[in-house]
Amino acid sequence: MAGTLAEKVWEAHLVRRGEDGSPDLLYIDLHLVHEVTSPQAFEGLRLAGRQVRRPDLTIATEDHNTPTLDIDLPIADTTSRTQIETLRSNAREFGVRLHSLGDADQGIVHQVGPQLGLTMPGLTVVCGDSHTSTHGAFGALAFGIGTSEVEHVLATQTLPLAPFKTMAITVNGQLPPGATSKDIILAIIAKIGTGGGQGYVLEYRGEAIRTLSMEARMTVCNMSIEAGARAGMIAPDETTFEYLKGRPHAPEGADWDAAVAYWRTLRSDDDAEFDAEVVLEAADLEPFVTWGTNPGQGLPLSASVPVPAEIADENERVAAERALEYMGLEPGTPLRDVKVDTVFIGSCTNGRIEDLRSVAKVIKGRHKSADVRVLVVPASARVRLQAEAEGLDVIFKEFGAEWRNAGCSMCLGMNPDQLAPGERSASTSNRNFEGRQGKGGRTHLVSPLVAAATAVRGTLSSLADLDLPADVDLTTFDGSPLDGVGAAVPDTVVVELPLPLPVLR
Amino acid sequence: MEKFTTHTGVGVPLRRSNVDTDQIIPAVYLKRVTRTGFEDALFAAWRGDPSFVLNQDAYRAGSVLVAGPDFGTGSSREHAVWALKDYGFRVVLSSRFADIFRGNSGKQGLVTGIVSPEDIEILWKILETKPGTEVTVDLEAKTATADDVTVPFQIDDYTRWRLLEGLDDIGLTLQHADDISAFEAEREAWRPKTLPAKHLPSVEVVPARPAGSQA
């Protein structure tokens, strides 16, 4: 029978097919753990006298709570410190590999998996974090779980799951200059809504997706959850294999050949049937920005703040009125006139090296708008080190931005990086919920390019609003190092860590 | 897990759509390492508003939440379920739930019943015109009754069975430990292992300093 990519990965992990309406039991290849959603799960194991079944399929990192300044000092917030110390002691007790603050492999869990080469096509990947969908960019079936499920996976390395429906999202053609993968996904969410993906695994296809770099694909899959979907996937191809090859945990020798041969079969068959299909034309896309308090409330930057009175659906009208009141926006105001206080560049959505390169390319030789605070937070310590090796940190500092250590940071404001009440941000993160970046904070979700242009002008802006030098190539933002800046990748020397890691500092 | 058959308690009309888990419990409350004690964090931002439904005496003791569509979207935090339960809620009714939230609820004995938008509207009107009205939720019959109105709700059969029996998922799965071991024996060699740990050479990460003190 013809199958979709998601169905093929599902079938390959079937420990036991459910009978009489009970769910299937699926094997989990990779379990990512962080400090916020794991303490109660480890406590559950302890109370039941259970062990971690497969510590060798489990990896932990500190990201949500970690400060991005003074990381060598004790964490000032005592509850954050307790939570991180709890993860450290749990990792020691249960023998789980942990990358702690200050370690070169510490960072946002969804960057750590891919950069270590642990995230691969055809895997099932879970984490107690909804943005686990990021890993679907490799052709893995990856989804977020709650703490009870974290405990379940720790204890059994499996999950009971009812099958998902499948939705094909085809993006035809080529993106116009200045538009990015972030604009693709914001446009998709605006089109299908925050509940449109409910119960589905999304598969992104089409020319515009194929031509994206690996990191840009991760941005698209990352925000699948904002459309309500548990997971988003992209079939693996040469771009995927090239990204993986040589990474510390990538297969080697005969294992690599066997893996690639299998990975090439991981695509939806031509006659596979999806439960739903959505088609977008990339050429129609332009830089997107959200105006409201959920990621579906987005519009092209050239538009104006919507007028609720013109919205026919009563629920949507009420929601829009509420959102505009919270956001402090006047209906009909051109989005380009909206002034921001803070620009946040980072998160598991857009905190990777290509994102930082593209921002640096735009701001190089400029200075930020006087009233704007600009925060640049790499997704991981390795990303930070790479950026420093390329000299990007100097460009950010000369621009007037703050160059921080790695973590989730202002994406959700669990650490001190927060918006003050009423403060407005242009943020490359993934959620514009009320209070997400700090109580009373107002968030506009944007791409890194829009964030960069906004930081220059102080109002929501795109590259078209900047007087960019003629020699800046607008078509190669993803993936290419800055001209004239050394982009040497460190040698991939593989070493073994002593375990459990020495953690408390 | 405690068995759930029927529950009767004050219904709370929450006339909002897209109630994301950041609204149910803001991230600053997620730092605790316990599973209980989250009642104060429930809807923390909205509880500051005196007109918020849970600040009205008639609804304060509510245990059946009747919410707008797309309840529980966003973050996977199970703390959202713990906060609802710690406050006293046993049931949430909505026309559509986010997948992860619905799954988390089922693990924790919080019933999430899917009710048609029209019936949600009917329940809202009853609960708004007669504040303090009790709603009886019958999981066996899959119905919710307020006043003289009974509406059906949907919940998947497996979750319903587990809730009715009060069964723990891990215990159920471990009944199939042999199947898991058999599956593991067949896994391909290329699939990654996190141990022994491999990574790029260790490099010192320079701590960033607050603005002004940065070089």
XYZ file of C-alpha atoms in Angstrom:
720
model
C 0.000 0.000 0.000
C 1.233 3.470 -0.813
C 2.191 5.438 2.255
C 3.048 8.912 3.375
C 6.377 9.765 4.982
C 4.744 9.988 8.412
C 3.055 6.606 8.005
C 6.332 4.958 6.981
C 8.143 6.231 10.056
C 5.192 5.265 12.242
C 5.096 1.705 10.894
C 8.848 1.296 11.408
C 8.413 1.977 15.134
C 5.438 -0.181 15.868
C 6.181 -2.296 18.947
C 2.612 -3.408 19.151
C -0.482 -2.506 17.166
C -3.403 -1.432 19.327
C -6.451 -3.671 19.457
C -10.078 -2.768 20.120
C -9.517 0.962 19.938
C -6.472 0.985 22.187
C -3.528 3.023 20.866
C -0.477 1.690 19.066
C 2.696 1.315 21.108
C 5.536 3.178 19.388
C 9.255 2.875 20.071
C 11.104 6.146 20.720
C 14.592 6.486 19.209
C 15.664 9.708 20.866
C 14.434 11.399 24.039
C 15.544 14.968 24.684
C 15.214 16.290 28.222
C 15.401 19.756 29.786
C 15.012 21.147 33.277
C 11.423 22.435 33.195
C 9.301 19.437 32.224
C 11.429 16.661 33.704
C 11.699 17.023 37.517
C 8.248 15.570 38.212
C 8.924 12.742 35.742
C 12.150 11.696 37.475
C 10.359 11.986 40.812
C 7.675 9.634 39.463
C 10.345 7.081 38.527
C 11.886 7.357 41.962
C 8.540 6.854 43.716
C 7.773 3.784 41.605
C 11.278 2.384 41.972
C 11.850 2.503 38.206
C 15.020 3.136 36.219
C 15.591 4.989 32.957
C 15.238 2.119 30.505
C 17.600 3.536 27.856
C 19.940 6.264 29.130
C 21.837 5.706 25.859
C 18.843 7.061 23.915
C 18.394 10.023 26.236
C 20.170 13.377 26.415
C 19.555 16.400 28.613
C 20.461 20.058 28.395
C 19.753 23.201 30.376
C 18.009 25.866 28.342
C 14.686 27.331 29.523
C 15.807 28.822 32.850
C 19.417 29.578 32.143
C 20.614 33.172 32.294
C 22.299 34.617 29.206
C 24.597 36.857 31.245
C 27.124 36.000 33.957
C 26.716 32.281 33.354
C 29.781 31.577 35.479
C 28.097 33.045 38.570
C 25.490 31.243 40.693
C 22.023 31.679 39.179
C 20.448 34.597 41.016
C 16.852 33.356 40.848
C 16.728 30.666 43.504
C 13.767 28.767 42.022
C 15.506 28.630 38.623
C 18.673 27.491 40.327
C 16.803 24.777 42.211
C 15.234 23.495 39.015
C 18.577 23.323 37.237
C 20.263 21.686 40.206
C 17.401 19.178 40.275
C 18.116 18.254 36.642
C 21.808 17.883 37.476
C 21.163 15.565 40.387
C 18.593 13.570 38.401
C 21.057 13.173 35.526
C 23.685 11.912 37.958
C 21.301 9.549 39.720
C 19.837 8.024 36.564
C 22.984 8.129 34.404
C 21.643 10.543 31.791
C 24.043 12.564 29.645
C 23.693 16.260 30.466
C 25.146 19.357 28.832
C 25.193 22.020 31.511
C 25.481 25.761 31.418
C 29.034 26.689 30.438
C 29.559 23.479 28.434
C 30.211 24.057 24.715
C 27.319 21.726 23.857
C 24.781 23.432 26.115
C 21.936 25.171 24.389
C 18.331 24.941 23.332
C 17.447 21.278 23.205
C 16.207 21.555 19.590
C 19.569 22.886 18.444
C 21.620 20.455 20.508
C 20.090 17.321 18.912
C 20.781 18.371 15.313
C 24.213 19.889 15.916
C 25.465 16.703 17.586
C 24.135 14.666 14.675
C 21.708 12.828 16.961
C 18.658 13.987 15.029
C 18.390 11.932 11.854
C 15.831 10.940 9.218
C 13.459 8.145 10.100
C 13.693 8.503 13.871
C 10.993 9.035 16.431
C 12.081 11.983 18.591
C 10.250 13.264 21.649
C 10.858 15.941 24.260
C 8.776 17.597 26.930
C 8.578 20.672 24.752
C 6.099 21.443 22.012
C 8.769 22.728 19.624
C 10.153 19.226 19.265
C 8.439 19.438 15.879
C 11.691 21.170 14.789
C 13.402 17.808 14.294
C 10.832 16.854 11.655
C 12.921 18.895 9.222
C 15.180 15.832 8.966
C 12.334 13.491 8.110
C 11.978 12.334 11.709
C 8.609 11.950 13.405
C 9.166 14.393 16.247
C 6.658 15.767 18.675
C 6.256 17.401 22.053
C 4.951 15.514 25.065
C 3.797 16.308 28.579
C 5.556 15.383 31.792
C 3.546 12.171 32.330
C 4.687 11.063 28.883
C 8.274 12.082 29.677
C 8.091 9.694 32.625
C 6.524 7.053 30.386
C 9.345 7.304 27.838
C 12.027 7.327 30.533
C 10.535 4.147 32.017
C 9.634 2.248 28.837
C 11.258 3.996 25.805
C 7.817 3.770 24.183
C 4.613 5.778 23.983
C 1.034 4.641 23.439
C -0.261 6.803 20.596
C -3.398 6.986 18.485
C -2.487 7.428 14.794
C -2.354 10.988 13.444
C -4.015 12.183 10.288
C -1.753 13.510 7.531
C -1.795 16.877 5.771
C 0.335 17.792 2.758
C 1.370 21.434 2.584
C 2.866 22.184 -0.801
C 4.743 25.433 -1.336
C 5.346 25.918 -5.048
C 7.882 28.146 -6.765
C 10.603 30.345 -5.303
C 10.551 32.830 -2.473
C 10.979 36.443 -3.524
C 14.056 38.294 -2.186
C 13.668 39.376 1.424
C 11.174 36.618 2.258
C 12.362 33.622 4.279
C 11.297 30.272 5.677
C 9.829 32.140 8.663
C 7.489 33.988 6.316
C 6.451 30.666 4.763
C 5.385 29.227 8.096
C 3.760 32.442 9.374
C 1.759 32.584 6.141
C 0.738 28.924 6.514
C -0.452 29.492 10.089
C -2.343 32.629 9.087
C -3.974 30.573 6.326
C -4.992 27.437 8.235
C -5.303 28.979 11.704
C -3.970 27.920 15.109
C -6.328 24.926 15.121
C -5.971 24.032 11.427
C -3.376 21.351 12.054
C -5.192 19.756 14.991
C -4.704 15.997 14.913
C -2.440 16.119 11.853
C 1.163 15.530 11.018
C 2.039 18.152 8.419
C 4.338 17.272 5.537
C 5.913 20.274 3.820
C 6.668 19.739 0.137
C 7.210 21.566 -3.085
C 10.012 23.483 -4.755
C 10.201 26.272 -2.212
C 10.720 23.748 0.605
C 13.253 21.671 -1.367
C 15.442 24.695 -1.975
C 15.559 25.649 1.709
C 18.689 24.946 3.712
C 18.492 22.468 6.589
C 18.290 25.249 9.162
C 15.556 27.059 7.245
C 13.588 23.803 7.116
C 13.943 23.551 10.880
C 12.312 26.983 11.197
C 9.321 25.785 9.183
C 8.869 22.523 11.099
C 9.480 24.264 14.438
C 6.274 26.264 14.166
C 4.048 23.359 13.055
C 2.756 23.293 16.620
C 1.531 26.893 16.233
C -0.890 25.591 13.617
C -2.070 23.030 16.165
C -0.187 20.118 14.575
C 1.784 17.726 16.738
C 4.500 17.342 14.138
C 5.770 18.692 10.828
C 8.010 16.725 8.480
C 10.117 17.224 5.391
C 11.358 14.244 3.385
C 15.135 13.883 3.666
C 17.297 14.611 0.619
C 20.886 15.530 -0.270
C 20.593 18.734 1.796
C 19.772 16.609 4.839
C 22.563 14.096 4.262
C 25.108 16.854 3.683
C 24.132 18.574 6.940
C 24.479 15.323 8.883
C 27.645 13.846 7.426
C 30.607 14.123 9.748
C 28.663 15.344 12.759
C 29.762 13.724 16.023
C 26.965 11.162 16.242
C 26.288 10.687 12.528
C 26.702 7.065 11.401
C 30.077 6.175 9.905
C 31.332 3.745 7.267
C 28.951 0.912 6.444
C 26.401 2.242 8.912
C 26.324 5.539 7.020
C 25.772 3.782 3.696
C 23.010 1.602 5.153
C 21.387 4.615 6.739
C 21.454 6.725 3.565
C 20.059 3.841 1.514
C 17.161 3.600 3.953
C 16.715 7.356 4.259
C 16.263 7.629 0.489
C 13.109 5.515 0.829
C 11.651 7.984 3.321
C 9.368 10.000 1.083
C 5.651 9.923 0.515
C 4.813 7.649 -2.383
C 3.522 9.423 -5.475
C 0.083 7.905 -5.025
C -0.011 8.261 -1.245
C -3.211 9.788 0.031
C -3.248 12.609 2.540
C -6.241 13.392 4.723
C -5.930 17.058 3.786
C -3.925 19.195 1.369
C -2.964 22.863 1.339
C -1.140 24.666 -1.476
C 0.733 27.971 -1.332
C 2.607 29.901 -4.002
C 5.960 31.108 -2.667
C 6.017 33.966 -5.156
C 2.991 35.490 -3.399
C 4.767 35.601 -0.057
C 6.310 38.676 1.443
C 7.712 39.399 4.886
C 5.060 38.534 7.458
C 4.424 39.944 10.902
C 1.880 39.079 13.575
C -0.375 41.839 14.891
C -2.310 39.900 17.548
C -1.884 37.477 20.420
C -1.776 34.162 18.623
C 0.533 33.133 15.773
C -2.393 32.856 13.366
C -3.035 36.574 13.659
C -0.464 37.545 11.051
C -0.378 39.711 7.937
C 2.113 40.819 5.302
C 4.158 43.720 6.621
C 2.756 45.950 3.879
C -0.738 45.598 5.379
C -2.404 47.577 8.148
C -3.654 46.550 11.569
C -7.029 44.874 10.925
C -10.299 46.619 11.682
C -12.336 44.221 13.861
C -15.640 45.723 12.717
C -14.863 44.362 9.250
C -14.462 40.767 10.499
C -17.612 38.772 9.788
C -17.095 35.813 12.144
C -18.184 36.812 15.650
C -15.627 34.702 17.520
C -12.802 36.035 15.368
C -14.033 39.602 15.727
C -14.155 39.379 19.513
C -10.742 37.708 19.544
C -9.329 40.473 17.324
C -10.791 43.223 19.523
C -9.276 41.627 22.601
C -5.946 41.136 20.879
C -5.734 44.731 19.667
C -6.605 46.030 23.111
C -3.842 43.914 24.635
C -1.391 44.879 21.892
C -2.243 48.585 22.203
C -2.811 48.940 18.458
C -5.240 51.199 16.614
C -7.214 49.473 13.855
C -6.089 50.627 10.417
C -2.577 51.674 11.447
C -0.019 50.657 8.800
C 2.104 47.893 10.357
C 5.208 49.716 9.160
C 4.349 52.597 11.525
C 4.417 50.382 14.614
C 7.334 51.390 16.825
C 9.104 48.718 18.877
C 11.148 48.909 22.081
C 13.029 45.638 21.836
C 14.275 43.394 19.063
C 14.915 39.792 20.098
C 16.973 37.600 17.804
C 17.187 34.015 18.976
C 15.117 30.947 20.018
C 14.753 27.417 18.622
C 12.916 29.023 15.703
C 15.572 31.484 14.544
C 18.667 31.378 16.741
C 20.916 29.288 14.502
C 24.091 30.325 12.704
C 22.373 31.085 9.387
C 19.924 33.353 11.181
C 22.786 35.205 12.851
C 24.660 35.465 9.546
C 21.656 36.917 7.767
C 21.096 39.496 10.508
C 24.795 40.408 10.490
C 24.695 40.826 6.722
C 21.913 43.407 7.036
C 23.265 45.398 9.976
C 26.963 45.333 9.169
C 28.379 48.850 9.337
C 25.165 50.358 10.738
C 24.018 51.385 14.181
C 20.762 50.398 15.777
C 17.919 52.858 16.198
C 18.642 54.863 19.358
C 15.591 53.837 21.402
C 15.650 50.141 20.632
C 17.188 47.428 22.789
C 18.598 44.623 20.636
C 19.230 41.211 22.144
C 21.087 38.540 20.176
C 20.907 35.128 21.843
C 22.433 32.158 20.007
C 20.469 28.918 20.179
C 23.454 27.043 21.574
C 26.937 27.653 22.890
C 28.323 26.039 19.698
C 26.367 28.513 17.600
C 27.832 31.306 19.695
C 31.353 29.945 19.261
C 30.828 29.570 15.512
C 29.511 33.132 15.242
C 32.522 34.399 17.154
C 34.840 32.453 14.863
C 33.204 34.268 11.940
C 33.443 37.663 13.633
C 29.670 38.123 13.808
C 29.837 39.096 17.492
C 31.889 42.145 16.556
C 29.275 43.194 13.992
C 26.495 42.828 16.575
C 28.372 44.779 19.235
C 29.296 47.583 16.826
C 25.635 47.757 15.877
C 24.794 48.335 19.545
C 23.260 44.924 20.197
C 23.798 42.808 23.300
C 25.642 39.584 22.486
C 24.458 36.970 24.955
C 25.092 33.374 25.984
C 22.837 30.613 24.682
C 19.362 29.547 25.786
C 15.633 30.045 25.320
C 15.901 33.515 26.835
C 13.247 36.054 25.893
C 11.258 33.598 23.789
C 9.411 32.739 26.982
C 11.054 34.871 29.639
C 11.680 32.179 32.248
C 15.073 33.732 32.846
C 15.677 37.458 33.486
C 15.337 38.310 29.754
C 11.801 39.687 29.738
C 9.714 42.507 28.355
C 8.405 45.051 30.847
C 4.618 45.602 30.950
C 3.523 47.476 27.829
C 6.889 47.025 26.133
C 6.723 46.006 22.469
C 9.058 43.600 20.725
C 9.838 42.394 17.254
C 10.875 38.835 17.980
C 12.239 36.007 15.851
C 10.667 33.527 18.276
C 7.494 31.489 17.874
C 4.734 32.700 20.190
C 3.029 36.053 20.611
C 0.692 34.951 23.396
C -0.315 37.474 26.058
C 2.522 37.796 28.543
C 4.692 35.237 26.753
C 7.821 37.413 26.820
C 7.005 38.995 30.165
C 3.805 40.079 31.898
C 2.085 42.741 29.801
C 4.688 42.455 27.036
C 3.571 42.817 23.412
C 5.137 40.557 20.818
C 5.290 40.779 17.036
C 6.677 37.614 15.458
C 9.027 38.290 12.558
C 11.810 36.738 10.496
C 15.464 37.492 11.276
C 15.623 39.817 8.251
C 12.600 41.804 9.432
C 14.071 41.848 12.945
C 17.326 43.260 11.576
C 15.616 45.938 9.487
C 13.374 46.816 12.441
C 16.385 47.185 14.714
C 17.871 49.651 12.219
C 14.737 51.774 11.816
C 12.942 51.360 15.133
C 9.614 50.551 13.468
C 8.499 47.259 11.913
C 10.462 47.167 8.664
C 11.663 44.881 5.921
C 14.792 44.964 3.796
C 12.862 46.991 1.231
C 12.837 49.863 3.741
C 16.617 49.863 4.016
C 19.084 51.429 1.692
C 21.088 48.240 1.232
C 24.342 48.412 -0.713
C 23.981 47.069 -4.225
C 26.493 44.280 -3.603
C 24.414 42.636 -0.872
C 22.909 39.577 -2.462
C 19.349 39.277 -1.190
C 18.888 35.802 -2.580
C 21.518 33.954 -0.577
C 20.768 34.772 3.011
C 20.309 31.221 4.105
C 23.434 29.192 4.488
C 26.135 31.379 3.023
C 28.842 32.802 5.260
C 29.440 36.530 5.218
C 31.681 37.704 2.418
C 35.233 38.169 3.551
C 34.630 36.625 6.960
C 36.283 33.357 7.816
C 33.721 30.642 8.422
C 36.034 27.845 9.479
C 34.171 25.008 11.123
C 36.213 23.392 13.886
C 37.547 19.904 13.186
C 35.139 17.205 14.208
C 37.286 15.486 16.778
C 35.219 13.023 18.701
C 35.951 12.530 22.362
C 34.222 10.607 25.079
C 32.736 12.371 28.035
C 33.112 11.013 31.514
C 29.686 10.155 32.834
C 27.772 11.309 34.717
C 29.022 14.767 33.868
C 30.619 16.963 36.467
C 27.896 19.514 36.832
C 27.597 21.722 39.861
C 29.759 24.754 39.628
C -4.954 7.388 39.280
C -8.341 7.997 40.892
C -11.340 6.513 39.062
C -13.718 8.958 37.404
C -17.351 8.008 36.828
C -19.517 11.062 37.421
C -18.820 14.490 38.809
C -21.136 17.316 39.832
C -19.799 20.787 40.455
C -20.215 24.487 39.701
C -19.872 25.275 36.002
C -17.608 28.152 34.968
C -18.266 29.864 31.630
C -14.977 30.975 30.039
C -16.011 32.865 26.936
C -12.646 32.925 25.256
C -11.172 31.077 22.297
C -7.531 30.051 21.892
C -6.845 29.867 25.613
C -3.194 28.871 25.329
C -1.228 27.167 28.076
C 0.738 30.388 28.693
C -2.606 31.882 29.829
C -3.515 28.823 31.874
C -0.163 29.052 33.660
C 2.522 31.618 32.779
C 6.104 30.371 32.366
C 7.351 32.032 35.552
C 5.352 29.473 37.548
C 6.975 26.498 35.854
C 10.111 26.587 37.954
C 8.802 24.422 40.745
C 9.944 20.822 40.935
C 6.772 19.479 42.564
C 3.584 18.203 40.943
C 1.239 20.108 43.247
C 0.692 23.596 44.595
C -0.050 25.313 41.276
C -3.572 26.568 42.166
C -2.470 30.191 42.587
C -0.827 30.142 39.180
C -3.987 29.204 37.281
C -4.917 32.003 34.845
C -2.497 34.171 36.866
C -2.585 37.185 34.550
C -6.381 37.212 34.306
C -6.980 36.635 38.025
C -5.722 40.197 38.618
C -8.816 41.475 36.815
C -11.759 41.728 39.281
C -14.235 41.047 36.476
C -12.556 37.733 35.563
C -15.011 34.884 35.957
C -13.127 33.082 38.729
C -13.081 36.303 40.775
C -16.861 36.294 40.996
C -18.190 34.607 44.128
C -20.702 32.412 42.306
C -17.976 30.788 40.198
C -15.090 30.747 42.653
C -15.696 27.132 43.699
C -16.044 25.984 40.080
C -14.966 22.516 39.003
C -16.391 22.211 35.467
C -14.849 24.676 33.013
C -16.803 25.451 29.843
C -14.386 27.117 27.411
C -14.266 28.422 23.844
C -12.612 26.571 20.948
C -8.910 25.633 20.784
C -8.410 25.315 24.497
C -4.884 24.427 25.670
C -2.914 25.440 22.571
C 0.807 26.210 22.616
C 3.352 24.935 25.086
C 3.310 21.258 26.124
C 3.558 22.157 29.824
C 1.608 19.619 31.869
C 1.660 22.263 34.590
C -1.461 23.630 32.847
C -3.322 20.462 33.792
C -1.855 20.416 37.287
C -2.921 24.041 37.825
C -6.496 23.317 36.707
C -6.645 20.246 38.938
C -5.028 21.959 41.911
C -7.606 24.751 41.645
C -10.353 22.143 41.782
C -11.341 21.558 38.172
C -12.228 17.995 37.248
C -13.649 18.593 33.775
C -13.060 20.971 30.867
C -15.617 21.163 28.071
C -14.718 22.818 24.760
C -15.520 22.386 21.096
C -11.835 21.787 20.303
C -8.743 20.982 22.361
C -5.063 21.149 21.477
C -3.676 17.623 21.131
C -0.927 17.771 23.726
C -3.153 19.373 26.349
C -5.844 16.753 25.779
C -3.256 13.980 26.121
C -1.803 15.465 29.297
C -5.283 15.776 30.810
C -6.035 12.134 30.160
C -2.863 11.114 31.997
C -3.831 13.181 35.023
C -7.501 12.325 35.374
C -8.832 15.642 34.079
C -11.751 14.915 31.740
C -11.702 16.854 28.463
C -15.069 16.535 26.775
C -15.576 17.763 23.226
C -18.943 19.494 22.953
C -20.399 21.047 19.804
C -20.059 24.866 19.569
C -23.867 25.176 19.692
C -24.064 23.196 22.930
C -21.186 25.187 24.436
C -23.232 28.319 23.703
C -26.259 26.773 25.456
C -24.162 25.855 28.505
C -22.644 29.361 28.592
C -26.114 30.952 28.573
C -27.285 28.740 31.449
C -24.174 29.355 33.515
C -24.246 33.102 32.843
C -27.925 33.619 33.553
C -27.854 31.446 36.681
C -24.353 31.834 38.127
C -23.440 28.958 40.395
C -25.420 26.369 38.453
C -23.965 22.917 38.907
C -23.041 20.732 35.965
C -23.141 16.956 36.214
C -20.654 15.166 34.007
C -21.323 11.482 33.410
C -18.310 9.827 31.822
C -20.098 6.505 31.398
C -22.935 8.102 29.405
C -20.695 10.841 27.922
C -23.129 13.600 28.864
C -23.042 16.910 30.695
C -26.196 18.168 32.398
C -26.877 21.707 33.572
C -30.337 22.658 34.775
C -32.739 20.734 32.560
C -30.385 20.585 29.585
C -28.262 17.533 28.816
C -25.625 17.719 26.086
C -23.464 14.891 24.766
C -19.681 15.113 24.687
C -16.995 13.132 22.913
C -13.883 11.614 24.398
C -11.802 8.864 22.855
C -12.779 5.391 24.025
C -9.346 4.416 25.285
C -8.912 7.503 27.475
C -12.451 7.112 28.748
C -11.798 3.480 29.671
C -8.561 4.385 31.461
C -10.285 7.189 33.386
C -13.225 5.001 34.349
C -10.840 2.287 35.571
C -8.284 4.699 37.030
C -5.438 2.921 35.210
C -1.846 4.111 35.004
C -0.323 4.167 31.508
C 3.169 3.045 32.459
C 1.812 -0.008 34.236
C -0.256 -0.885 31.150
C 2.735 -0.521 28.829
C 5.022 -2.601 31.034
C 2.646 -5.512 30.521
C 4.216 -5.577 27.047
C 7.846 -5.465 28.193
C 8.633 -8.575 26.120
C 7.393 -6.880 22.950
C 9.601 -3.884 23.713
C 12.680 -6.076 24.221
C 11.941 -7.971 21.007
C 11.658 -4.694 19.107
C 14.940 -3.435 20.576
C 16.756 -6.573 19.478
C 15.921 -5.764 15.834
C 16.882 -2.070 15.776
C 19.363 -1.058 13.061
C 22.962 -0.233 13.976
C 22.876 3.241 12.409
C 20.285 4.526 14.847
C 22.009 6.982 17.182
C 23.073 6.421 20.758
C 23.752 9.317 23.080
C 26.282 7.223 25.025
C 29.199 7.037 24.847
C 29.024 10.769 24.308
C 30.684 12.198 21.214
C 31.095 15.856 20.478
C 33.358 18.517 19.058
C 36.358 19.471 21.168
C 35.534 21.286 24.350
C 36.034 25.023 24.019
C 35.779 27.632 26.709
C 32.536 29.591 26.495
C 33.114 33.200 27.494
C 30.368 34.470 29.809
C 28.501 37.490 28.427
C 28.321 40.454 30.805
C 25.565 43.035 31.339
C 25.483 45.922 28.853
C 27.875 48.655 29.885
C 30.341 46.264 31.421
C 30.860 44.507 28.075
C 34.223 45.068 26.469
